[in-house]
Short mmCIF file of C-alpha atoms in Angstrom, two decimals:
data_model
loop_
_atom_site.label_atom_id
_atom_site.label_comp_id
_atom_site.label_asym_id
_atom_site.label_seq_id
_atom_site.Cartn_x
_atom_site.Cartn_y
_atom_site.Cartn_z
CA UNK L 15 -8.64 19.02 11.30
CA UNK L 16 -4.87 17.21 10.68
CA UNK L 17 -3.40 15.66 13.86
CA UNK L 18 0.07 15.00 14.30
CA UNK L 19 0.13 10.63 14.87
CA UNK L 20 2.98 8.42 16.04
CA UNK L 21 2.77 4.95 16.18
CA UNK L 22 2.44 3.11 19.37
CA UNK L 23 1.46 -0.07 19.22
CA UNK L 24 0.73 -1.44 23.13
CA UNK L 25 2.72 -4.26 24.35
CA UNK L 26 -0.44 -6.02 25.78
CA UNK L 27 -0.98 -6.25 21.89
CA UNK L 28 2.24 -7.44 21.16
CA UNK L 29 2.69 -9.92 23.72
CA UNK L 30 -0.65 -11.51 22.80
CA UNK L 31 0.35 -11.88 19.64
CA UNK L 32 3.49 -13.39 20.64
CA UNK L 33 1.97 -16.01 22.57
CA UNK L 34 -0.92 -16.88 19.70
CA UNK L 35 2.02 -17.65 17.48
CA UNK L 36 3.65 -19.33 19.97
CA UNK L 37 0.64 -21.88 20.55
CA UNK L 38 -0.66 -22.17 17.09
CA UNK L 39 -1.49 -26.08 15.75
CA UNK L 40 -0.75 -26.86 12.59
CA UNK L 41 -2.43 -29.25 11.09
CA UNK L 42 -1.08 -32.46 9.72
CA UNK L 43 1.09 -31.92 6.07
CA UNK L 44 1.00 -35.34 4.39
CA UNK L 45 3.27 -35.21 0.97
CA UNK L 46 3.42 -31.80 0.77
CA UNK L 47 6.91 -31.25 -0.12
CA UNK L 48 5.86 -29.83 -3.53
CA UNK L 49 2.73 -27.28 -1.87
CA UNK L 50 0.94 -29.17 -3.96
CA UNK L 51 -2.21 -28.74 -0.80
CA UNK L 52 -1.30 -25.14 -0.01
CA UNK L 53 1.88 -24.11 2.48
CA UNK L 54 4.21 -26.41 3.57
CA UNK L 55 3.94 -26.81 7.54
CA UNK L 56 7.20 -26.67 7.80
CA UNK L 57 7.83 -23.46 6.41
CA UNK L 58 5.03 -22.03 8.11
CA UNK L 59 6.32 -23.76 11.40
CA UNK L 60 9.65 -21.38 10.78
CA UNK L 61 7.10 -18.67 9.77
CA UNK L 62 5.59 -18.59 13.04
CA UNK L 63 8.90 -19.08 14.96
CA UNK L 64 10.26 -16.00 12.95
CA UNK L 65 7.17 -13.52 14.02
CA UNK L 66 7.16 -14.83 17.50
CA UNK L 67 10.98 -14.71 19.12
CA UNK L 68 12.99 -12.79 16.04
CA UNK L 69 11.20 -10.07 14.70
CA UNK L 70 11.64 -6.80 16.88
CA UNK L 71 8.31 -4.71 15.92
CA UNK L 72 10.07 -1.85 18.53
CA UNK L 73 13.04 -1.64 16.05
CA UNK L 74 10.58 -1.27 12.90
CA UNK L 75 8.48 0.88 15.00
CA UNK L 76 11.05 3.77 15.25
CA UNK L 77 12.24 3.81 12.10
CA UNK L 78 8.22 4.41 10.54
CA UNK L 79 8.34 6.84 13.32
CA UNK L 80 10.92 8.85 12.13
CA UNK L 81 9.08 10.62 9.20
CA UNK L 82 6.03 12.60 10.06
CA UNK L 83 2.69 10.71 10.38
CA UNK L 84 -0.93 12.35 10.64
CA UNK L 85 -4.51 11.68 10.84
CA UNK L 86 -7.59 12.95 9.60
CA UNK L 87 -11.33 12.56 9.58
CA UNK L 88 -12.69 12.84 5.67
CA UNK L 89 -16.52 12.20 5.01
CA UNK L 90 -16.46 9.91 8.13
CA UNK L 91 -13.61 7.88 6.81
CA UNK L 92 -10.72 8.09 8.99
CA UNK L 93 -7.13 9.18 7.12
CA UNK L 94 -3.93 8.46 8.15
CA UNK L 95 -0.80 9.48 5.79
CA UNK L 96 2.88 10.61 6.25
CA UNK L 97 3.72 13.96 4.45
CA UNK L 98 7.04 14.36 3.88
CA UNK L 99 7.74 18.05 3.04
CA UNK L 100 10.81 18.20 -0.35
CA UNK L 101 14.10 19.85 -0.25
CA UNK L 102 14.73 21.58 -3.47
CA UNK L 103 16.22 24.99 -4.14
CA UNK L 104 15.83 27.66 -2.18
CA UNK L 105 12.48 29.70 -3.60
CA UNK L 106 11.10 26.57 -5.51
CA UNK L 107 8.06 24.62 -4.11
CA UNK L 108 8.47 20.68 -4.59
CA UNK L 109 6.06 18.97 -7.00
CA UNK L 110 3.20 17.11 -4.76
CA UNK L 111 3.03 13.62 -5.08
CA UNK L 112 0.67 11.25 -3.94
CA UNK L 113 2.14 7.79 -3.26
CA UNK L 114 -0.52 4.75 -3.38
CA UNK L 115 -0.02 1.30 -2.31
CA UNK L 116 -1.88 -1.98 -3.07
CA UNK L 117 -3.80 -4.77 -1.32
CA UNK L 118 -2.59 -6.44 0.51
CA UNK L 119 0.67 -3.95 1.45
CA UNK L 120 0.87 -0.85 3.61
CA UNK L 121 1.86 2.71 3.18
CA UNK L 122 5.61 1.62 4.48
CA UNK L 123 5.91 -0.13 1.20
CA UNK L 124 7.51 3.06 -0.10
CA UNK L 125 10.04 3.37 2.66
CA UNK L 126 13.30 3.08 0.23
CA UNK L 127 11.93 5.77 -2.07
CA UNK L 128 10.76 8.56 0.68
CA UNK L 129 14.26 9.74 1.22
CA UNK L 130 15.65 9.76 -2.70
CA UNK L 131 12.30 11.74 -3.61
CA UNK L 132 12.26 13.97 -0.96
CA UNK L 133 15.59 14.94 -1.10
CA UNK L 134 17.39 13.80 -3.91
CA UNK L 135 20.70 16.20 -3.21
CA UNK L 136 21.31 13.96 -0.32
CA UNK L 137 21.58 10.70 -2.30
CA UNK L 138 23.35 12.44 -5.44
CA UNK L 139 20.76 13.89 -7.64
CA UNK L 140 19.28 17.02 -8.80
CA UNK L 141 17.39 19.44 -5.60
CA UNK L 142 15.11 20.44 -8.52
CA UNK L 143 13.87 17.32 -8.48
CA UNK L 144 12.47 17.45 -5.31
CA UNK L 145 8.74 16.48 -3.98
CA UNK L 146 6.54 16.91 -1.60
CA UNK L 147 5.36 13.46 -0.69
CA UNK L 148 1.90 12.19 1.10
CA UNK L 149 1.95 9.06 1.30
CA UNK L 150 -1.77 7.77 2.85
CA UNK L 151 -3.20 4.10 4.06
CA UNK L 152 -5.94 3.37 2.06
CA UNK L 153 -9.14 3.50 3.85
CA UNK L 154 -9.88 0.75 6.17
CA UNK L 155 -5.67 -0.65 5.93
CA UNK L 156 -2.91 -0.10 8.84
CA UNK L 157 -3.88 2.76 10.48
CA UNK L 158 -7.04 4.42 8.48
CA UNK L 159 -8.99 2.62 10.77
CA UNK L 160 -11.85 1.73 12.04
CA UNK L 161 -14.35 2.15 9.04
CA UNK L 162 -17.54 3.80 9.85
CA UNK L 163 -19.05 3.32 6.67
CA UNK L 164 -18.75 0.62 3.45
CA UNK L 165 -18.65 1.30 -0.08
CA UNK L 166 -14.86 2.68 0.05
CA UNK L 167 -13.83 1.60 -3.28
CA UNK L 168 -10.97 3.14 -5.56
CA UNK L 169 -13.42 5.93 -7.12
CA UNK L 170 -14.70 6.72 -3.43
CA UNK L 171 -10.97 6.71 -2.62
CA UNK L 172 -9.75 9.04 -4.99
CA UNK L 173 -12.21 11.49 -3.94
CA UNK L 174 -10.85 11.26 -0.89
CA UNK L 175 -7.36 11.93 -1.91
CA UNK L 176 -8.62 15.30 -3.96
CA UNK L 177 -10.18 16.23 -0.07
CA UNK L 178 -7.09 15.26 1.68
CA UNK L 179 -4.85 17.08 -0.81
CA UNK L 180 -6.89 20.17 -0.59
CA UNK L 181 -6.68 20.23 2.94
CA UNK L 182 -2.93 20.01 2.98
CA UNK L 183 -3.04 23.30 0.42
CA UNK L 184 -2.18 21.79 -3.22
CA UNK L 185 -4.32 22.64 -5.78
CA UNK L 186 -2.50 20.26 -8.17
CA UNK L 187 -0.26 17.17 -7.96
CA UNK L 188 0.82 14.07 -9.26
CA UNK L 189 -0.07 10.49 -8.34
CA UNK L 190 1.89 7.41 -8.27
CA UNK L 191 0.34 4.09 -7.73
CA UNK L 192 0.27 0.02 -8.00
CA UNK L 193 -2.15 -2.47 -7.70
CA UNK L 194 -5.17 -1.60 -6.03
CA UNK L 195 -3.62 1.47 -5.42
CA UNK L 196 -3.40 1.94 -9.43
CA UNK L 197 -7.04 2.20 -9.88
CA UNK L 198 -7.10 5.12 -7.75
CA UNK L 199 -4.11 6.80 -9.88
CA UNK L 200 -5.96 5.65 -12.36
CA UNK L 201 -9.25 7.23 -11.07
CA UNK L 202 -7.77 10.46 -10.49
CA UNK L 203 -6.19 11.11 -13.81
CA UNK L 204 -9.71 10.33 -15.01
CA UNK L 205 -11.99 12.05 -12.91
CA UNK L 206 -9.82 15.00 -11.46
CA UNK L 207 -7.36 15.63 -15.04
CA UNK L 208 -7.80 19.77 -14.17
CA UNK L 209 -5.63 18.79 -11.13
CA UNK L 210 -3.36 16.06 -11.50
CA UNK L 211 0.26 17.26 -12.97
CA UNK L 212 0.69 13.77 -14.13
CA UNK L 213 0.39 10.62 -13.19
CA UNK L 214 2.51 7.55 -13.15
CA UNK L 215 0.92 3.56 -13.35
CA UNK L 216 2.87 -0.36 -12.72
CA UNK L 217 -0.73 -1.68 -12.78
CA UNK L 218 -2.51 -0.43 -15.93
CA UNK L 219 -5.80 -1.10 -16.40
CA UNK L 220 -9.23 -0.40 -17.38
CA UNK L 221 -11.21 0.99 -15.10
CA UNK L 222 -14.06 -1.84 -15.32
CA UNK L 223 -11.74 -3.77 -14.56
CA UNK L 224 -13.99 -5.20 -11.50
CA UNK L 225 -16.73 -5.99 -14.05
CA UNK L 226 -14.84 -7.48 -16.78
CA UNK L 227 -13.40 -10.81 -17.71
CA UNK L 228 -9.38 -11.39 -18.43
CA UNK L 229 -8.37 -10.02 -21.88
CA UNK L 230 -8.36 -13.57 -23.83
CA UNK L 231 -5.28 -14.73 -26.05
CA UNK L 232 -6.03 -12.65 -29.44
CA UNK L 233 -6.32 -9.10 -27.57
CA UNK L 234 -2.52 -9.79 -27.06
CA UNK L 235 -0.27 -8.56 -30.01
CA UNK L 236 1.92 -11.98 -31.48
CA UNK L 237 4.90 -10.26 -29.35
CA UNK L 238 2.77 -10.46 -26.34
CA UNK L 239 1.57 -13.96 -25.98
CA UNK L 240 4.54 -15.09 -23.40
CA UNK L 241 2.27 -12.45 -21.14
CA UNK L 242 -0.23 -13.60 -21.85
CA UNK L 243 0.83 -17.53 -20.99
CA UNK L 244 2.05 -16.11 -17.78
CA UNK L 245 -1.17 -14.22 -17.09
CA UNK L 246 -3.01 -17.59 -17.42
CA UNK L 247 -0.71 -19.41 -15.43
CA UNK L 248 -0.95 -17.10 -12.65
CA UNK L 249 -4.49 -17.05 -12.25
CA UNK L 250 -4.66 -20.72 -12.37
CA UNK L 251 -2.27 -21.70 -10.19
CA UNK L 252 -0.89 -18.44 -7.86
CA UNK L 253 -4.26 -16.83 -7.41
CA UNK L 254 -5.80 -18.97 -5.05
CA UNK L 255 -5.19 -16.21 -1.80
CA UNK L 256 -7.31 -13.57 -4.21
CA UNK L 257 -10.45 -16.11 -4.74
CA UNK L 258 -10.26 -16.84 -0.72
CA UNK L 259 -9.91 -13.26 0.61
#
């Protein structure tokens, strides 16, 4: 069963968290200027100041509202996804696409693209051109929620898309995806090839990549070691939120 879903969030919720991020200590920031010792309090002060008395959730509310949203049950996994229906030419059935985001980001991530893909005559291009988009929250993020059961990793989750996408009537499609969400692209080209059309990667890599270490410096062509200087760097110094979480 698919059920229509709009987004509703109650204000009891909202005004609590209004009033957490109202009240919130920080602690003391001695000589941290530099975040040298993690995020400046200041900044964080603003932060909070922002989220609490600026931001208008309503506002953002409508607009994700505005495209169709649904829900589904899928092996006891709750689904929810927008599926935004193409406008090409008259006879000829968009291409289905799958849209997948990453961790830590959300299915809205691909607001600026929905429209341009969906119906490309409107914003100049070619009708032909024209998809069918479903664009999901992986399992357990915004609103495919609560988990009933553990385990949901990207091959889990791209058996889930193959379920979802047969329920919705395509028997093949393409996936797009990035990040976490390009291991399940990744998955599907792999596991399901019979029914993907194609499938399109910004985070390529192998699927082990849980298991195995960082490439080291000579698996990088002599053109490639900036990337690989940068790759370091980041995981030395800008990967401290992945280690906690």
């Amino acid at each position: 069963m698919i059920d229509p879903f709009e987004i509703n969030i109650p204000d009891a919720v909202l005004e609590d968290l209004t009033s957490r991020l109202e009240r919130v200590r920080l602690a003391p920031d001695l000589d941290n200027a530099d975040w040298s010792y993690g995020t400046e309090a200041g900044y964080l002060a603003e932060l909070c100041r922002y989220w609490a008395r600026d931001f208008d959730w309503r506002t953002q509310e409508r607009a994700i509202n505005a495209w169709p949203h649904f829900k589904t049950e899928i092996d006891g996994t709750p689904i929810h996804f927008m599926h935004i229906r193409g406008k090409g030419p008259e006879g000829a059935a968009p291409l289905p696409l799958i849209l997948n985001h990453g961790w830590p980001w959300t299915f809205w991530d691909y607001y600026k693209v929905i429209g341009p893909l969906s119906d490309p005559a409107a914003f100049g291009g070619d009708p032909v051109d024209a998809f069918d988009l479903v664009v999901p929250s992986l399992p357990g993020f915004g609103f495919s929620t609560p988990l009933q059961v553990s385990g949901l990793n990207f091959w889990r989750t791209a058996d889930l898309w193959v379920e979802l996408m047969d329920r919705l009537g395509y028997g093949r499609f393409a996936s797009f995806g990035s990040d976490w969400g390009g291991l399940v692209t990744s998955q599907l080209g792999h596991k399901y090839a019979d029914r993907m059309l194609g499938i399109y990667l910004t985070f390529a890599a192998p699927l082990s990549i849980i298991l195995q270490p960082l490439p080291t410096a000579d698996e990088y062509g002599p053109d490639e070691q900036d990337m690989f200087a940068r790759t370091t760097d980041f995981f030395t110094t800008g990967s401290g939120y992945s280690a906690i979480q």
